[in-house]
PDB file of C-alpha atoms in Angstrom:
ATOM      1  CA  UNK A 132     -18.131  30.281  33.008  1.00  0.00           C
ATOM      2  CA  UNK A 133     -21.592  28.591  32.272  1.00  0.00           C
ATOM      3  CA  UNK A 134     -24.973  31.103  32.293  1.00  0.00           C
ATOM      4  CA  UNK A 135     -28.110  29.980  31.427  1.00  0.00           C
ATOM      5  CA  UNK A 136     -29.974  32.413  29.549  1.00  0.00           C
ATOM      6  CA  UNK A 137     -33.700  32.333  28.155  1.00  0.00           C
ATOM      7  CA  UNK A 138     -33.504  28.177  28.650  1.00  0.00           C
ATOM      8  CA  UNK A 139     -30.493  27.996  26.406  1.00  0.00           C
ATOM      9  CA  UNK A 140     -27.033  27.467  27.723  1.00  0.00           C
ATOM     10  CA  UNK A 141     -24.447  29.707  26.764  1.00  0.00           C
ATOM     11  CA  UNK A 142     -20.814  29.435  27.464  1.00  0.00           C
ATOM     12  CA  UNK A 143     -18.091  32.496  28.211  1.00  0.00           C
ATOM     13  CA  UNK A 144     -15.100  31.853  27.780  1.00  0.00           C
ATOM     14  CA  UNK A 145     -12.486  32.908  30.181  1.00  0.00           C
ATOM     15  CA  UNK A 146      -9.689  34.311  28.792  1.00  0.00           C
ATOM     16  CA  UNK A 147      -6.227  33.044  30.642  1.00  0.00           C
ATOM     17  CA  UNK A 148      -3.384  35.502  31.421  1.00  0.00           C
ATOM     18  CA  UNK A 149      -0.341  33.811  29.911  1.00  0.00           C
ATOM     19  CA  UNK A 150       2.431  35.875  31.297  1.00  0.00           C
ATOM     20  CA  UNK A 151       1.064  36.363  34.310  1.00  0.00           C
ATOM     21  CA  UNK A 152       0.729  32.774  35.074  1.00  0.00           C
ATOM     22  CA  UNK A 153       4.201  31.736  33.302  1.00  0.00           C
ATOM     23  CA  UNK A 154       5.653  34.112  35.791  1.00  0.00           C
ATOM     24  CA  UNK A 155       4.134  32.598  38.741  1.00  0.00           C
ATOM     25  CA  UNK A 156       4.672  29.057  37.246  1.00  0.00           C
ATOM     26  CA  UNK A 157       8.592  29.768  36.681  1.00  0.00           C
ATOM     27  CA  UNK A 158       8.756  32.311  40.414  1.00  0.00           C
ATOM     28  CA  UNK A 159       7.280  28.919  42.542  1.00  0.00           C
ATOM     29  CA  UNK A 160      10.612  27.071  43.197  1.00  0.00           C
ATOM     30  CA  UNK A 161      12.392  30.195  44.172  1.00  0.00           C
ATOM     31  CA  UNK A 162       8.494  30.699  46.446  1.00  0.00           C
ATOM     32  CA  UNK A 163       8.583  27.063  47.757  1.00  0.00           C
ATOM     33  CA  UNK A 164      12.540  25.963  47.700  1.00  0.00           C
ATOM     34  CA  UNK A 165      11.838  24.196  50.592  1.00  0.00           C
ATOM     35  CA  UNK A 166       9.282  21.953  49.100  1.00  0.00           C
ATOM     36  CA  UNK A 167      11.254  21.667  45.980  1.00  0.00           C
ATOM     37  CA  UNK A 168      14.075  20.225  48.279  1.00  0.00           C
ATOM     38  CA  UNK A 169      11.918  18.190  50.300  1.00  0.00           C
ATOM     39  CA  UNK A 170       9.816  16.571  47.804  1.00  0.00           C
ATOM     40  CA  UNK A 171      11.882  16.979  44.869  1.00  0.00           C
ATOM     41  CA  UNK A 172      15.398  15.769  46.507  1.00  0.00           C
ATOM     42  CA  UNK A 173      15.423  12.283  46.614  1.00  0.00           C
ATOM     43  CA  UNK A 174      13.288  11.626  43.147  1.00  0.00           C
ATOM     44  CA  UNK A 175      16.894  13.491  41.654  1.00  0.00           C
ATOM     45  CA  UNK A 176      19.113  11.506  43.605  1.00  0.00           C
ATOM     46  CA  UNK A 177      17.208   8.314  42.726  1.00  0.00           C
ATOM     47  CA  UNK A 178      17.158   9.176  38.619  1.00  0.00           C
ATOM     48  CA  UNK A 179      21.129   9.564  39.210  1.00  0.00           C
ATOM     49  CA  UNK A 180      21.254   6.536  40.287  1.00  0.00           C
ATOM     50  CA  UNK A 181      19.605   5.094  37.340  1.00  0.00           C
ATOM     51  CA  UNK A 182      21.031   6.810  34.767  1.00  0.00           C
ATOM     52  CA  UNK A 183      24.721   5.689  36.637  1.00  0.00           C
ATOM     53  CA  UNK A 184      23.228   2.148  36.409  1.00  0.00           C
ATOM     54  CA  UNK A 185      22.333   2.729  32.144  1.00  0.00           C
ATOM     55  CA  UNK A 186      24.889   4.582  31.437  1.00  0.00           C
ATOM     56  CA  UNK A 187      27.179   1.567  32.528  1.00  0.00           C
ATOM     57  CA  UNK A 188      24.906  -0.807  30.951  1.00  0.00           C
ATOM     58  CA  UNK A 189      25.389   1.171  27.482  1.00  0.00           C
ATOM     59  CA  UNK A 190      29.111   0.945  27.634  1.00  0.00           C
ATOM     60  CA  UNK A 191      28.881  -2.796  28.499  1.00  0.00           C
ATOM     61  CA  UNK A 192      26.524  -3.368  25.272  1.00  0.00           C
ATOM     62  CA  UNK A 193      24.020  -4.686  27.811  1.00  0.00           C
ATOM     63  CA  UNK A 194      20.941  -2.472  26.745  1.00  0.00           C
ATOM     64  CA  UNK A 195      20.089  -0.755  23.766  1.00  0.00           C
ATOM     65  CA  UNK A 196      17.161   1.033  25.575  1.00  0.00           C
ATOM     66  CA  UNK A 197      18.816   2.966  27.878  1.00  0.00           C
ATOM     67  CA  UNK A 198      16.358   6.129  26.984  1.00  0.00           C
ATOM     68  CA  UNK A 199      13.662   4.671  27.434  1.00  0.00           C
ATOM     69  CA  UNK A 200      14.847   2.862  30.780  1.00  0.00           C
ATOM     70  CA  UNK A 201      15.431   6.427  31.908  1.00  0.00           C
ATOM     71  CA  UNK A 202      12.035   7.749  30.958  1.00  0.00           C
ATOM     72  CA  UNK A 203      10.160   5.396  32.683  1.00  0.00           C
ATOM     73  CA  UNK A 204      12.230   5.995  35.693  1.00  0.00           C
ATOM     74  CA  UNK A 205      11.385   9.577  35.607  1.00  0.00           C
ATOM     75  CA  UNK A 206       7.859   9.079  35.252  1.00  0.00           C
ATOM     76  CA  UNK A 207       7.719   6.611  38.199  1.00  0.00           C
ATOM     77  CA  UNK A 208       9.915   8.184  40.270  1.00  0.00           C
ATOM     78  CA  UNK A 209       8.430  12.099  39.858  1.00  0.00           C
ATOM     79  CA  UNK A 210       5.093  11.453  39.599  1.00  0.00           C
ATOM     80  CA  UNK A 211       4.496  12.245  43.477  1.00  0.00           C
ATOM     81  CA  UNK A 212       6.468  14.957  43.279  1.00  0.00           C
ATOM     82  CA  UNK A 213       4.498  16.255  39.742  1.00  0.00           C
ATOM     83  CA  UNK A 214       1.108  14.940  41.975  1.00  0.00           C
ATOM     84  CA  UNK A 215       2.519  17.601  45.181  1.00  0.00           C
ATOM     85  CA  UNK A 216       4.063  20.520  43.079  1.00  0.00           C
ATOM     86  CA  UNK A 217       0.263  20.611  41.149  1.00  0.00           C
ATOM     87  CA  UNK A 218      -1.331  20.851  44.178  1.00  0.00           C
ATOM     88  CA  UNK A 219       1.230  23.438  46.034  1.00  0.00           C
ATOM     89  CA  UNK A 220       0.946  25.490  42.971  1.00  0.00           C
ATOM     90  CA  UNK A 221      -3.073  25.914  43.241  1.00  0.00           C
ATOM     91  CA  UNK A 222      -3.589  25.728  46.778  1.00  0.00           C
ATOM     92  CA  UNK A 223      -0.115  26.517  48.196  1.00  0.00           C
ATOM     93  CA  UNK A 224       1.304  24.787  51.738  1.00  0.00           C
ATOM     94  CA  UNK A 225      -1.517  23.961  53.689  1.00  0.00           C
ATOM     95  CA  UNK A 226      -2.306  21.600  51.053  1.00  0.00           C
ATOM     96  CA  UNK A 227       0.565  19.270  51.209  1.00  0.00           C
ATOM     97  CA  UNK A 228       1.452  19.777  54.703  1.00  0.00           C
ATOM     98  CA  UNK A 229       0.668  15.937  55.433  1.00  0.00           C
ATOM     99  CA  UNK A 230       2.058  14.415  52.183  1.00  0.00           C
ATOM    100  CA  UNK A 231       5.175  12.495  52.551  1.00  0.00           C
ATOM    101  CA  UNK A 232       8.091  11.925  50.073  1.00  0.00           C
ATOM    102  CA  UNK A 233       7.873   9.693  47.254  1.00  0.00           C
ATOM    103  CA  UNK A 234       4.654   7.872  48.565  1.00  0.00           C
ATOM    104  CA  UNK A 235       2.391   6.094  45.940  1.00  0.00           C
ATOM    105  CA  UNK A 236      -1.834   6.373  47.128  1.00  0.00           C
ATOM    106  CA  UNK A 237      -4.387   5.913  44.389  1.00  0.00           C
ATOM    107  CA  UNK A 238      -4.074   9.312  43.557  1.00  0.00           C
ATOM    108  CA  UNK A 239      -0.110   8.588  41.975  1.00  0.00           C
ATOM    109  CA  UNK A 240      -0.957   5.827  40.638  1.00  0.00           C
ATOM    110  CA  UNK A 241      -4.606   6.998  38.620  1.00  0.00           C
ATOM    111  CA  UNK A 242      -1.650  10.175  37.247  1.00  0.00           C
ATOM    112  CA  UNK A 243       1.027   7.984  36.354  1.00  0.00           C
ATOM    113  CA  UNK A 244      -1.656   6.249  34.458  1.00  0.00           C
ATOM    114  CA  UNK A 245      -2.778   9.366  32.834  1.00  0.00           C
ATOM    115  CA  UNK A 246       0.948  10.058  31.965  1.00  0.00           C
ATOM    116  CA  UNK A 247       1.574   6.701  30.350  1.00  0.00           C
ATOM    117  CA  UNK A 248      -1.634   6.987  27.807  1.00  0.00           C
ATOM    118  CA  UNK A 249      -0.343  10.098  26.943  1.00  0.00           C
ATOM    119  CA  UNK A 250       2.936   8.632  26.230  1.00  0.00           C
ATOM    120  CA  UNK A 251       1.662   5.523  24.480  1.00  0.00           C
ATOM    121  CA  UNK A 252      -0.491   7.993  22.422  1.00  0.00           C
ATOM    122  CA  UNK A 253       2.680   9.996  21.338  1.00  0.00           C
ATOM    123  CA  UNK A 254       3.904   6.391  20.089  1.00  0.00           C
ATOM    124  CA  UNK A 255       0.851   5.343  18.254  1.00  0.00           C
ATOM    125  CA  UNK A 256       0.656   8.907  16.345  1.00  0.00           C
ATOM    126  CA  UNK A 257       4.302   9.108  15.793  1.00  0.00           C
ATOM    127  CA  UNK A 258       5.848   6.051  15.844  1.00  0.00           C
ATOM    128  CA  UNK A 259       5.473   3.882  12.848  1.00  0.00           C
ATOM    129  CA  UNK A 260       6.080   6.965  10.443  1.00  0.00           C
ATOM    130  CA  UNK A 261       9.093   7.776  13.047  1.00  0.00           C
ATOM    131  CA  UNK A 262      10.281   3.695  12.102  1.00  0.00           C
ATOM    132  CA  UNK A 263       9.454   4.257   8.476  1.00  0.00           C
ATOM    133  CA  UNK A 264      11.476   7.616   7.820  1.00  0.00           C
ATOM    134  CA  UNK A 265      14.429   5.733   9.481  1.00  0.00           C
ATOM    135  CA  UNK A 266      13.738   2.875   7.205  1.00  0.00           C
ATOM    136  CA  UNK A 267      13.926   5.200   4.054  1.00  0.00           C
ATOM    137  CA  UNK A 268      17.051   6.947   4.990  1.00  0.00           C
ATOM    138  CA  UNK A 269      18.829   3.321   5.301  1.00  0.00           C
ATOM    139  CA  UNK A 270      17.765   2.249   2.037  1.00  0.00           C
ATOM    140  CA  UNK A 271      18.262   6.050   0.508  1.00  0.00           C
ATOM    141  CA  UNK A 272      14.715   6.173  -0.511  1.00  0.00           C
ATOM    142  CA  UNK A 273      13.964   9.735  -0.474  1.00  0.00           C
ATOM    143  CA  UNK A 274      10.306   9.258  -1.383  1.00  0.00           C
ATOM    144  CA  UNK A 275       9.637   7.385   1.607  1.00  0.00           C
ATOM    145  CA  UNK A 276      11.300   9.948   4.063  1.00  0.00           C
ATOM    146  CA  UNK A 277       9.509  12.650   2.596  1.00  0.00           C
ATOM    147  CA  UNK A 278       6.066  10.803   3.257  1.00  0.00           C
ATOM    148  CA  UNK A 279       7.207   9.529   6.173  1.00  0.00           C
ATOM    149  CA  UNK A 280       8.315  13.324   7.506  1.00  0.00           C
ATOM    150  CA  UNK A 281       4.784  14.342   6.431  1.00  0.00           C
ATOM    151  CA  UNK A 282       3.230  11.839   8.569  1.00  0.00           C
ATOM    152  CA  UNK A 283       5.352  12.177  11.420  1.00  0.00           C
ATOM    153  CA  UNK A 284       4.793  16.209  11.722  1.00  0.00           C
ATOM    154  CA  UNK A 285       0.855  15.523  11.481  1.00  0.00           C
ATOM    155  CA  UNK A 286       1.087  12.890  14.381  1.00  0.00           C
ATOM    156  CA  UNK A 287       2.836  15.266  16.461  1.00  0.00           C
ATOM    157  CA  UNK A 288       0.609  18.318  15.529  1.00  0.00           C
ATOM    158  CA  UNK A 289      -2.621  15.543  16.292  1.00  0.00           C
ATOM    159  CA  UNK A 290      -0.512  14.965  19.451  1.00  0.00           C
ATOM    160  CA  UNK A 291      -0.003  18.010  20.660  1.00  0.00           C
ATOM    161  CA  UNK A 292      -3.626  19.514  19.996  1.00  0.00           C
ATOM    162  CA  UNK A 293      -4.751  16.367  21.932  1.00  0.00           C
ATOM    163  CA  UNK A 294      -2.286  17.421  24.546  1.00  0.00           C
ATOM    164  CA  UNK A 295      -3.071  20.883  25.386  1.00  0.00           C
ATOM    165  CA  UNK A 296      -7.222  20.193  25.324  1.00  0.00           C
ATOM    166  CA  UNK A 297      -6.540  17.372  27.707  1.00  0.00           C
ATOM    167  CA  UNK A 298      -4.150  19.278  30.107  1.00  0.00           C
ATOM    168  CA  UNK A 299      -6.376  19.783  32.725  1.00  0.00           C
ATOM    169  CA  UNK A 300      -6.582  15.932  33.032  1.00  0.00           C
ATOM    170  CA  UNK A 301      -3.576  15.989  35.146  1.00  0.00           C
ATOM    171  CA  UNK A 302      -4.436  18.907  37.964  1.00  0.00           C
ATOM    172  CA  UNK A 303      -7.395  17.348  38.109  1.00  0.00           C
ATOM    173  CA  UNK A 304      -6.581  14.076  38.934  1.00  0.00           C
ATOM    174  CA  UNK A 305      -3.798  15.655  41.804  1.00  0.00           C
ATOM    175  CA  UNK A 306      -6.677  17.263  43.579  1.00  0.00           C
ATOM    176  CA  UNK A 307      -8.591  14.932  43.127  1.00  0.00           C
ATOM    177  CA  UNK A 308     -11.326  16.542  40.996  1.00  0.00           C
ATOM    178  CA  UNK A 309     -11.171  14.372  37.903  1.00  0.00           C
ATOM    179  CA  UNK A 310     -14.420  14.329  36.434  1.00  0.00           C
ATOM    180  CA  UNK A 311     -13.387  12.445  32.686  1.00  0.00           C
ATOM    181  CA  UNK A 312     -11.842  13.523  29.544  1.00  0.00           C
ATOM    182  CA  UNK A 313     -14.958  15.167  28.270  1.00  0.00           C
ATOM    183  CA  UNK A 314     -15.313  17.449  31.294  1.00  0.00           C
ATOM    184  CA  UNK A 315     -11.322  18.138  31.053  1.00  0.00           C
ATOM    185  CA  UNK A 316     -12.068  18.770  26.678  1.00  0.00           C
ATOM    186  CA  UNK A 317     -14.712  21.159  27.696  1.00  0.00           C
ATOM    187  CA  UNK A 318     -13.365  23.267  30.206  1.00  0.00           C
ATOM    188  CA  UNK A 319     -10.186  24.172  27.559  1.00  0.00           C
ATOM    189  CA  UNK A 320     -11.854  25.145  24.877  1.00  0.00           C
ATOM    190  CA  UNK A 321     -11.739  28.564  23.562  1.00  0.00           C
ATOM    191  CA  UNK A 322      -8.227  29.030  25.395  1.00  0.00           C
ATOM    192  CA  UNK A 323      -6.282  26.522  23.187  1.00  0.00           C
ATOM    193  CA  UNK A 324      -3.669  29.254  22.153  1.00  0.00           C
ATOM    194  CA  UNK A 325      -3.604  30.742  24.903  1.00  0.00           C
ATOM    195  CA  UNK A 326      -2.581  27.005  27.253  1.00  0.00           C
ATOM    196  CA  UNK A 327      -0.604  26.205  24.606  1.00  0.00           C
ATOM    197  CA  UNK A 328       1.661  29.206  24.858  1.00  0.00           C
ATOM    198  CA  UNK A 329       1.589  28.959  29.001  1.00  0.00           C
ATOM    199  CA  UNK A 330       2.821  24.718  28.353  1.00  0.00           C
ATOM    200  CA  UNK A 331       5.661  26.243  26.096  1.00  0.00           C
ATOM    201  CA  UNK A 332       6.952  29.359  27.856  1.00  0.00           C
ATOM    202  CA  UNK A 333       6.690  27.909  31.116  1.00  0.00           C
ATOM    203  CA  UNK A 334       9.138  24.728  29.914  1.00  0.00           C
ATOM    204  CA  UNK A 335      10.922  27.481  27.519  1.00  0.00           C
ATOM    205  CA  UNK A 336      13.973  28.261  30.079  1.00  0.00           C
ATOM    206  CA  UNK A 337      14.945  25.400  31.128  1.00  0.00           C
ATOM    207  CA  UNK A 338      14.889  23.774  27.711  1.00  0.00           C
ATOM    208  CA  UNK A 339      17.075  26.647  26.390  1.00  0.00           C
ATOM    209  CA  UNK A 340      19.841  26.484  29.592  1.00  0.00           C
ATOM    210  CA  UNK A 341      20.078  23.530  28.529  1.00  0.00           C
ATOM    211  CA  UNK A 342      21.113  23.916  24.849  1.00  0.00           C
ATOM    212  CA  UNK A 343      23.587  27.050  26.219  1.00  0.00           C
ATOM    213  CA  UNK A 344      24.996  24.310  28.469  1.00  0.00           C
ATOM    214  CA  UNK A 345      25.343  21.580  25.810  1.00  0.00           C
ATOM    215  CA  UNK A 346      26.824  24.013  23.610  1.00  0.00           C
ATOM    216  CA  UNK A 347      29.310  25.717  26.129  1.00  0.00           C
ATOM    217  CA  UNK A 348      30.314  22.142  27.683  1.00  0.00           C
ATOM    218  CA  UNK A 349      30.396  19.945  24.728  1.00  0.00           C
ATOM    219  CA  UNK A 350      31.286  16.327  24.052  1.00  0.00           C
ATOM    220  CA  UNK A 351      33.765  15.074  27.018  1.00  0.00           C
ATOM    221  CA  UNK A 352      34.630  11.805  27.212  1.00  0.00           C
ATOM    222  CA  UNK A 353      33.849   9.346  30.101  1.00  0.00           C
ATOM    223  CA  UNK A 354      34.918  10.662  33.365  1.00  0.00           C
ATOM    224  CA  UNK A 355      34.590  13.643  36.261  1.00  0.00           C
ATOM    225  CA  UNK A 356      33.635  16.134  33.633  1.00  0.00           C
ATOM    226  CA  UNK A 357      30.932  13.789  31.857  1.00  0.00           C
ATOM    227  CA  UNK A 358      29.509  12.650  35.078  1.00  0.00           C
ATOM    228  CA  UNK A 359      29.336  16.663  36.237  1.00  0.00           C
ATOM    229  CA  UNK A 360      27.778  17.309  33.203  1.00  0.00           C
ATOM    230  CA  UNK A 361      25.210  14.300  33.655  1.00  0.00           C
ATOM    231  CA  UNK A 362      24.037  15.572  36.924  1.00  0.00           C
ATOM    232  CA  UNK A 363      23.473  19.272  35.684  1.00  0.00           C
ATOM    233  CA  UNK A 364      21.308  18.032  32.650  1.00  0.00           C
ATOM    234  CA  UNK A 365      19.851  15.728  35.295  1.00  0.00           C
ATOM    235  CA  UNK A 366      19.146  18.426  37.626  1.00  0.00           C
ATOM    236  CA  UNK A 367      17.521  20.631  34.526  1.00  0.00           C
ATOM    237  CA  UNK A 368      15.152  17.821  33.576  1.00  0.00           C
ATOM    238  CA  UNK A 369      13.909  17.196  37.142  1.00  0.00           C
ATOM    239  CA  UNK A 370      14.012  21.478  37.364  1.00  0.00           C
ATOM    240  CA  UNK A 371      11.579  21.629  34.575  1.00  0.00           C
ATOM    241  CA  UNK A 372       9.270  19.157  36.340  1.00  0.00           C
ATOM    242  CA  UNK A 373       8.024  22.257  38.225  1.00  0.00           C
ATOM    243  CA  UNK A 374       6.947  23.604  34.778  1.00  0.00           C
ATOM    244  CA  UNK A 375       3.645  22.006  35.389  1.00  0.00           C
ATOM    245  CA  UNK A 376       2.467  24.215  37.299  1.00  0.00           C
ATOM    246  CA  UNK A 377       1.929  26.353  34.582  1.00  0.00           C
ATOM    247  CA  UNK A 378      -1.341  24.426  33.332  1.00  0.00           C
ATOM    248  CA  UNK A 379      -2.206  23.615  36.819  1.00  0.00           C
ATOM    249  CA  UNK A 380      -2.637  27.095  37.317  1.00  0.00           C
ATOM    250  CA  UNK A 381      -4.383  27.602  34.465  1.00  0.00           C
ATOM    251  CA  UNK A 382      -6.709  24.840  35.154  1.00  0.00           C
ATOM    252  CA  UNK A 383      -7.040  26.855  39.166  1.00  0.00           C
ATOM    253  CA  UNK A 384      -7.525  29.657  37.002  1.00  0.00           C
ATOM    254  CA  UNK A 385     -10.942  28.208  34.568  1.00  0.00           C
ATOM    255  CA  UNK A 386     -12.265  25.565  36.573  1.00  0.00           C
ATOM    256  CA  UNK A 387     -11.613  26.712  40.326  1.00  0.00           C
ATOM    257  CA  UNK A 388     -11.918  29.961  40.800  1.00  0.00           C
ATOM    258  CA  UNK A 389     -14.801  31.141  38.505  1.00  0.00           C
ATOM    259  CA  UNK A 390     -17.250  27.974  39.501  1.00  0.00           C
ATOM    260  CA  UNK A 391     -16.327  27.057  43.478  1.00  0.00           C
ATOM    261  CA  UNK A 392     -14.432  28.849  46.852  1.00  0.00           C
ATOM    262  CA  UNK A 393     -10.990  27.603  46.720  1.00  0.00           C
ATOM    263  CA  UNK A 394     -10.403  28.347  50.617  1.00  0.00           C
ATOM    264  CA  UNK A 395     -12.835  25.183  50.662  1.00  0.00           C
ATOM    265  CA  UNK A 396     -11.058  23.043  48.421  1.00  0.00           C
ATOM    266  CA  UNK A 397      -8.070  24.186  50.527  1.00  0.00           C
ATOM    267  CA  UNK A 398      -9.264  22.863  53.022  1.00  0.00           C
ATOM    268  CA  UNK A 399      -9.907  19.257  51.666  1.00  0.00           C
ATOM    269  CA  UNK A 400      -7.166  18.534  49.655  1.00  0.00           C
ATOM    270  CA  UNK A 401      -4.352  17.824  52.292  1.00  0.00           C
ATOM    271  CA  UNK A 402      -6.288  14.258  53.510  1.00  0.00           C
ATOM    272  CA  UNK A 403      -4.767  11.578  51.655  1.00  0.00           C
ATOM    273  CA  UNK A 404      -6.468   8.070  50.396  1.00  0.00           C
TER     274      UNK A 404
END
């Protein structure tokens, strides 16, 4: 919260309540199972679909970039849903009570934008030292995979501090408040640790069900088994979608509720461009 004291402009910091907010984050699909259904339904049949469509491509030798066909379906495909579940998290129903399913307005597109710079910025940091520690472990050149590994882990630490400052970019943008990446740098600071451990513990569960899963299930070989066990780490990844509303709140938290009335905001947000 901003105060202006004695003409110079000081700045408290508001401290965020991590496990209060991971437990409303990880509590809001069991709150709004309805909406997760609605809204979160056919983005998970669609990404079956897809990964059906790789998966047979892979067998056939037909694509070698089956991983990242499937990420870029996800994005597309759940980034009204991640636009809808960031807005019922800070403002709850009466927010999205005119949004469709799966519709695309400027507001979609200006996030999935968002989302792809972040993901090309992942690539830039970590990429070529990702290519050049596979290159060294082909030719058995130790040297260069321990230089390599060195800049790898500082392109994901760069990454990931770039990350959590710039988190607010994305509840921003799905209320429609996005006022630039220097107003989103700003209004983190001071509470780096503390976003950083709400991001983690609020993806935390479903990343661990998922290793218990692939560790209880195992390798089984094409079939009824491996396409169950498809759709269950399908349904996990598209589950921990929902995780995002543990910075959205956090951004509610900072930004909204210390500086402006969120019954008025309330009111605005369900209007579509």
């Amino acid at each position: 919260m901003n105060k202006q004291t004695n003409g110079q402009r000081r700045f408290t910091v508001i401290e965020l309540p991590v496990f209060s907010i991971v437990a409303d984050s990880l509590g809001l699909p069991f709150k709004y199972l309805s909406e997760l259904v609605k809204y979160g339904g056919v983005p998970f049949l669609l990404m079956l679909v897809v990964s059906a469509i790789s998966f047979m491509l892979v067998r056939e030798d037909v694509s070698r970039y089956a991983a990242s066909v499937l990420m870029v379906a996800h994005f597309a495909l759940f980034t009204p849903f991640s636009v809808t579940w960031s807005k019922l998290a800070i403002f709850g129903r009466p927010a999205i009570a005119t949004d469709p399913p799966l519709a695309y307005s400027r507001t979609q597109w200006l996030y999935l934008l968002a989302t792809t710079v972040m993901v090309i910025s992942l690539v830039i940091l970590a990429g070529p030292s990702v290519g050049l520690v596979r290159y060294g472990q082909r030719n058995f050149d130790n040297e260069i995979v321990m230089v390599a590994g060195m800049l790898m882990v500082a392109g994901l630490v760069l990454f990931a501090i770039g990350f959590v400052r710039l988190a607010f970019v994305f509840p921003a943008i799905a209320i429609r408040k996005y006022a630039g990446i220097s107003a989103a740098w700003k209004q983190t600071r001071g509470n780096i640790e503390r976003l950083a451990a709400i991001i983690v513990l609020s993806y935390a569960p479903y990343f661990v069900v998922r290793q218990i899963l692939d560790s209880l299930i195992g390798y089984h070989p094409p079939g009824l088994a491996a396409a169950a066990r498809g759709c269950l780490d399908m349904l996990l990844v598209a589950m921990a979608t929902t995780a995002l509303a543990g910075p959205a709140l956090a951004y509610k938290r900072i930004v909204l509720d210390e500086h402006e009335e969120a019954p008025a905001l309330g009111g605005e947000t369900p209007s579509r461009e």
